[in-house]
Tab-separated table of C-alpha atoms in Angstrom:
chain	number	residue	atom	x	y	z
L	74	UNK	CA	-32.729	23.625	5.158
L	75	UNK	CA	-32.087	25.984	2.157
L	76	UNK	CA	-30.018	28.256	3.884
L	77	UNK	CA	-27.775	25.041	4.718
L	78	UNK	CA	-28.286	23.910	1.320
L	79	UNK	CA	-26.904	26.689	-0.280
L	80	UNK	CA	-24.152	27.327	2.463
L	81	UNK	CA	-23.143	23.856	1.248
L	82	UNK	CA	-23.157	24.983	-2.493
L	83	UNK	CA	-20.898	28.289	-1.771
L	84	UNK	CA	-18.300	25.966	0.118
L	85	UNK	CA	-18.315	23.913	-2.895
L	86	UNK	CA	-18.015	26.979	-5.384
L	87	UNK	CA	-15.234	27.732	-3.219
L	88	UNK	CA	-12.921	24.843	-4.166
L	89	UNK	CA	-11.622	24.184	-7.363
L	90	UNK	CA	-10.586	20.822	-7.105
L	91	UNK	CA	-12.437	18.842	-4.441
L	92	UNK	CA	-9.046	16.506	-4.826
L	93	UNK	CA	-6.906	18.936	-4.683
L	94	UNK	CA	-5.630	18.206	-1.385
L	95	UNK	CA	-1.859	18.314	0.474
L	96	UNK	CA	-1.287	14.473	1.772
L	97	UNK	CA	1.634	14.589	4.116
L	98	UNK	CA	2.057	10.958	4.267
L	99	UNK	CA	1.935	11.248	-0.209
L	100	UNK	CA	4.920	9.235	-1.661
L	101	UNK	CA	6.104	9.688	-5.089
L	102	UNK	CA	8.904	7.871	-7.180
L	103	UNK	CA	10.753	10.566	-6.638
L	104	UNK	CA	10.873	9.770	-2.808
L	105	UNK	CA	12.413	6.372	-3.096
L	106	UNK	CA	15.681	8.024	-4.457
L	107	UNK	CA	16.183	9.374	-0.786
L	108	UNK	CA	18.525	6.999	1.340
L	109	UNK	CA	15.987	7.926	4.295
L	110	UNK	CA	13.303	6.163	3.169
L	111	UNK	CA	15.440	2.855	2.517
L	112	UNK	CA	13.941	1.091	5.985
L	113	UNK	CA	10.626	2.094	5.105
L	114	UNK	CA	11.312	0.462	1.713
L	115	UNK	CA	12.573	-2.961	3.514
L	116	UNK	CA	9.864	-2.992	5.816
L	117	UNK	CA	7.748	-3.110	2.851
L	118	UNK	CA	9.379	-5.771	0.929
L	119	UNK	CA	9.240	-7.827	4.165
L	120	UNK	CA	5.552	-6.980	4.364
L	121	UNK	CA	4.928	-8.202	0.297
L	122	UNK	CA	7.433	-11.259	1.109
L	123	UNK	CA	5.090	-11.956	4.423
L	124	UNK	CA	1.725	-11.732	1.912
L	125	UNK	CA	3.222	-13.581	-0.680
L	126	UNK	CA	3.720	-16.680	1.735
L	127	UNK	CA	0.328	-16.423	3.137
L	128	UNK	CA	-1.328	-16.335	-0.106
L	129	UNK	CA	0.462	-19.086	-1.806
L	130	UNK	CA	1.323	-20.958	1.590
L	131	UNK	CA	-2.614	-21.753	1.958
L	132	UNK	CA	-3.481	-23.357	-1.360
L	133	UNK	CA	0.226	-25.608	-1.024
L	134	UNK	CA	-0.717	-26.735	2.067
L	135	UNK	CA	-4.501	-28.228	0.579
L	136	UNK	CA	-2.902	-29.665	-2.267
L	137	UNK	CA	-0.564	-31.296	0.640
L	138	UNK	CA	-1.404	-33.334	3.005
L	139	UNK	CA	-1.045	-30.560	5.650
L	140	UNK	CA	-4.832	-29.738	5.471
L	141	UNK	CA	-8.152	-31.389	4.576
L	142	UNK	CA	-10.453	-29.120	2.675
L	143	UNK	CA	-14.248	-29.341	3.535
L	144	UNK	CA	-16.854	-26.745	1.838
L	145	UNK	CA	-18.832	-26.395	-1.038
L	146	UNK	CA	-15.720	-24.237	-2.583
L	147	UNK	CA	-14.869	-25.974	-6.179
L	148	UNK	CA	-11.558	-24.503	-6.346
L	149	UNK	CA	-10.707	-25.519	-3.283
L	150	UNK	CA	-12.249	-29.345	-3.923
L	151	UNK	CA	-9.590	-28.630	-6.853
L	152	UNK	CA	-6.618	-28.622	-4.770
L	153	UNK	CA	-7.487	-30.921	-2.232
L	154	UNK	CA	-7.950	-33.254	-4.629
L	155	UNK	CA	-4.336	-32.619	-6.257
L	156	UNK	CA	-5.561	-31.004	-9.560
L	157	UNK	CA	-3.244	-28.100	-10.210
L	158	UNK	CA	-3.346	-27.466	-14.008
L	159	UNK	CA	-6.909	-25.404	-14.216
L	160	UNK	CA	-5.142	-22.008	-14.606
L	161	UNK	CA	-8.579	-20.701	-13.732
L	162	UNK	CA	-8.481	-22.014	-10.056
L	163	UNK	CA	-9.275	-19.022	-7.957
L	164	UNK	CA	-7.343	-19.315	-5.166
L	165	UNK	CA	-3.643	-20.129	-6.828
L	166	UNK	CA	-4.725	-17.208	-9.292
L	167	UNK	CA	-5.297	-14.819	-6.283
L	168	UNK	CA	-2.046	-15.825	-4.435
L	169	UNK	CA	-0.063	-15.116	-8.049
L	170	UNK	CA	-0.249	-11.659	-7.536
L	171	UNK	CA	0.565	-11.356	-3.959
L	172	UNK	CA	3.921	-13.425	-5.281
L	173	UNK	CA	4.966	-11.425	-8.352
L	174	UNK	CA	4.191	-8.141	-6.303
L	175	UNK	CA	6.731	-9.366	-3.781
L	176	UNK	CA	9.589	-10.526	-5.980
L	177	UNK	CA	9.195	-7.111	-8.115
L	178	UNK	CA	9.614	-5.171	-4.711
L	179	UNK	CA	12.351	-7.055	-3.060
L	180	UNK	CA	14.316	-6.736	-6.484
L	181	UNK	CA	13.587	-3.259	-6.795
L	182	UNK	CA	14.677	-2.435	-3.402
L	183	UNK	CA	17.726	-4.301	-3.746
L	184	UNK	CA	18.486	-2.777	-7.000
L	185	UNK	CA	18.130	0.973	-5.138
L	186	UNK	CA	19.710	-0.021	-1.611
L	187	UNK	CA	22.722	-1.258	-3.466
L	188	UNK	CA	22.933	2.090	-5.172
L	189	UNK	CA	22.948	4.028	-2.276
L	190	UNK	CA	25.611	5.323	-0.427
L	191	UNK	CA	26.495	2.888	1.855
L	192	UNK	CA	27.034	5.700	4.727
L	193	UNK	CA	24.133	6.880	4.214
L	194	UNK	CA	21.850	3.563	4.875
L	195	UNK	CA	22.250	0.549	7.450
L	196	UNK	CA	23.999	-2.199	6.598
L	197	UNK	CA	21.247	-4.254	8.680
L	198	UNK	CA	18.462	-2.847	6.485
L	199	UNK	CA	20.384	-4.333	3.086
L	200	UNK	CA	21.244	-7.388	4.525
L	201	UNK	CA	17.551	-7.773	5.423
L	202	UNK	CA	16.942	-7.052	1.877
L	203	UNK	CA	18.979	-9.624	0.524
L	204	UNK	CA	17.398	-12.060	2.892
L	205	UNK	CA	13.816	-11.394	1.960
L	206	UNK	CA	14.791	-11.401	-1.886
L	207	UNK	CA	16.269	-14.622	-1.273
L	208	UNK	CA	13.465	-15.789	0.840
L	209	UNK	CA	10.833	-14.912	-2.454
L	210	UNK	CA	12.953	-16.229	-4.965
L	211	UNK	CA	13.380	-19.424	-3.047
L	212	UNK	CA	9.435	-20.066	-2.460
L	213	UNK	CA	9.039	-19.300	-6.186
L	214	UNK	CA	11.214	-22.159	-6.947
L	215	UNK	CA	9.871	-24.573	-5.001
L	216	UNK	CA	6.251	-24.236	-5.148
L	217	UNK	CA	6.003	-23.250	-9.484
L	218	UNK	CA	6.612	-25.152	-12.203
L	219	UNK	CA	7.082	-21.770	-14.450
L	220	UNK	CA	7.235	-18.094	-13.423
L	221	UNK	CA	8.121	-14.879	-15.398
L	222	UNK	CA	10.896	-12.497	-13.728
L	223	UNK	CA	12.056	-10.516	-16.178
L	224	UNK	CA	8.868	-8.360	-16.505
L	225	UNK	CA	9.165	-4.955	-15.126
L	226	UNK	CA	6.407	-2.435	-14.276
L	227	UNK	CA	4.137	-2.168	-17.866
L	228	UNK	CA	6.878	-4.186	-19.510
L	229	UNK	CA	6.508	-8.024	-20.100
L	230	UNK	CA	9.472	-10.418	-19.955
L	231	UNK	CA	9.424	-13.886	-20.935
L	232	UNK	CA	8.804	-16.568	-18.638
L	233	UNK	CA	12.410	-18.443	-17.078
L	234	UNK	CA	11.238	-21.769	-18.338
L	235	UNK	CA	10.455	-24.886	-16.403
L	236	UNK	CA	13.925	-26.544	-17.188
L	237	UNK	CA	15.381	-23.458	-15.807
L	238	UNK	CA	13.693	-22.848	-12.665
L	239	UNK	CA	16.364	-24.042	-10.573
L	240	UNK	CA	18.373	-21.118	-11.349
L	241	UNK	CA	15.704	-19.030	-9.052
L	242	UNK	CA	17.785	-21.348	-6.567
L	243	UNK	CA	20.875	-19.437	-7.773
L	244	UNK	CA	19.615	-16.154	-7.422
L	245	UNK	CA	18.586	-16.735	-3.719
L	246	UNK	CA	22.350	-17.949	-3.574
L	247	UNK	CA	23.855	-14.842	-4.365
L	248	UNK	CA	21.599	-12.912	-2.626
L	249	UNK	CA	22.440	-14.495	0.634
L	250	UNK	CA	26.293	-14.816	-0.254
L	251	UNK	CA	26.152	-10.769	-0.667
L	252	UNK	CA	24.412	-10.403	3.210
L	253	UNK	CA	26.926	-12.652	4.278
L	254	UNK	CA	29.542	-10.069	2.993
L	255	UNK	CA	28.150	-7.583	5.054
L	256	UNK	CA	27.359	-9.813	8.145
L	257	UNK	CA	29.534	-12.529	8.115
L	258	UNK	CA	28.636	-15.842	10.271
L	259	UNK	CA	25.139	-14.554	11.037
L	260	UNK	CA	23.060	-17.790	11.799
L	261	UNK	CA	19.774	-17.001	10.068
L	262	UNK	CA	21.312	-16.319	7.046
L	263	UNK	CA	23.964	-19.495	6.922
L	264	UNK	CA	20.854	-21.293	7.807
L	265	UNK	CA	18.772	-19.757	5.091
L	266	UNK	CA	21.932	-20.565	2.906
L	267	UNK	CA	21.658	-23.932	3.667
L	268	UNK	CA	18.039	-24.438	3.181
L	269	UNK	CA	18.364	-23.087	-0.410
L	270	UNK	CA	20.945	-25.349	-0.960
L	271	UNK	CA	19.128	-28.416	0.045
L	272	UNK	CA	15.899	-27.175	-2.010
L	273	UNK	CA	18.003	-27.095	-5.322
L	274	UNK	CA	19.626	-30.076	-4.487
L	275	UNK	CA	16.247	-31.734	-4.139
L	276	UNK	CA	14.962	-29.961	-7.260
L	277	UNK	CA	17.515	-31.428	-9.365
L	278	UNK	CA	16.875	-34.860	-8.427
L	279	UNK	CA	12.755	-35.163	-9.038
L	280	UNK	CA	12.852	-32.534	-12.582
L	281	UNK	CA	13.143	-35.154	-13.682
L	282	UNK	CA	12.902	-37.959	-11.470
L	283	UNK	CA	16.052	-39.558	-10.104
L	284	UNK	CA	15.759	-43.119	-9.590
L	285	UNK	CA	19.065	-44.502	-9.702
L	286	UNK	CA	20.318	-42.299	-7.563
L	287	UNK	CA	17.881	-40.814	-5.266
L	288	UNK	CA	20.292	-39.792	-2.324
């Protein structure tokens, strides 16, 4: 056992930096500046967008009619019981960052796919972009009263305002109008187009409530 011990110790003598290790698989900032790694980067958005709706989908649906909670969960009581002001409920704090991580990304990778040359990524990959950034923006508007876009990495942005939240609507707009462009008459995203449309259109008639004209 000593001799194994202190085999053990001269290994470790041996290394300077026990984390000083090569990681093939490592990627740095610097790597998202190469147009090869562009798919990778809209896989990933379409993995955050794909979280995002899971997390937030979930708590929606209990404060819906679309499930019945049953537990000994408070939070959860919370929703199903259609109290959504405690800003300390568990669950809808847990799904935020799922949702902000998501709309970061897909703007991000927008912002660097649309600087790239555009022979040297597929067209598919920004149009699938645009469609998950429009897919994010459009859930944000629909299921928040309030959410803050501007913010970027360690810098803090000011929130877009609960009057204002239908021009998240807008932004899923011309996100969809600019994979149009590069696939014109492409079902999922006339369809997509359409949804957002109806979603602002029903937006602007219950903030506030339309009465008079409901249709």
């Amino acid at each position: 056992p000593y001799v194994f011990m202190l085999g053990i110790a001269g290994a470790f003598s041996a290394c300077e930096n026990l984390l000083d290790a090569e990681n093939p698989n490592q990627l740095t900032e610097d790597s998202l500046s190469d147009p090869r790694a562009f798919n990778a980067m809209v896989n990933g958005a379409e993995r955050a967008v794909t979280q995002a709706y899971a997390n937030i989908g979930l708590p929606y649906a209990v404060v819906s009619d679309e499930l019945i909670w049953i537990g000994s969960r408070d939070a959860w009581a919370q929703l199903d019981f259609g109290s959504v002001d405690d800003i300390n409920n568990e669950f809808t704090d847990a799904a935020w960052f799922f949702v902000t991580e998501a709309r970061y990304w897909c703007d991000e990778v927008i912002k660097r796919g649309e600087a790239f040359d555009a022979a040297a990524i597929s067209s598919d990959d920004l149009v699938r972009a645009y469609v998950f950034g429009a897919t994010i923006y459009t859930m944000i508007a629909d299921m928040f009263d309030d959410f803050v876009v501007a913010s970027d990495k360690l810098e803090a942005g000011a929130p877009v305002g609960p009057a204002n939240m239908s021009s998240l609507y807008d932004k899923a707009i011309g996100y969809l109008e600019k994979a149009n462009a590069l696939k014109s008459g492409d079902f999922s995203i006339l369809s997509m187009m359409a949804r957002v449309h109806q979603a602002k259109g029903i937006w602007g008639k219950v903030n506030p409530v339309n009465t008079s004209s409901p249709l």
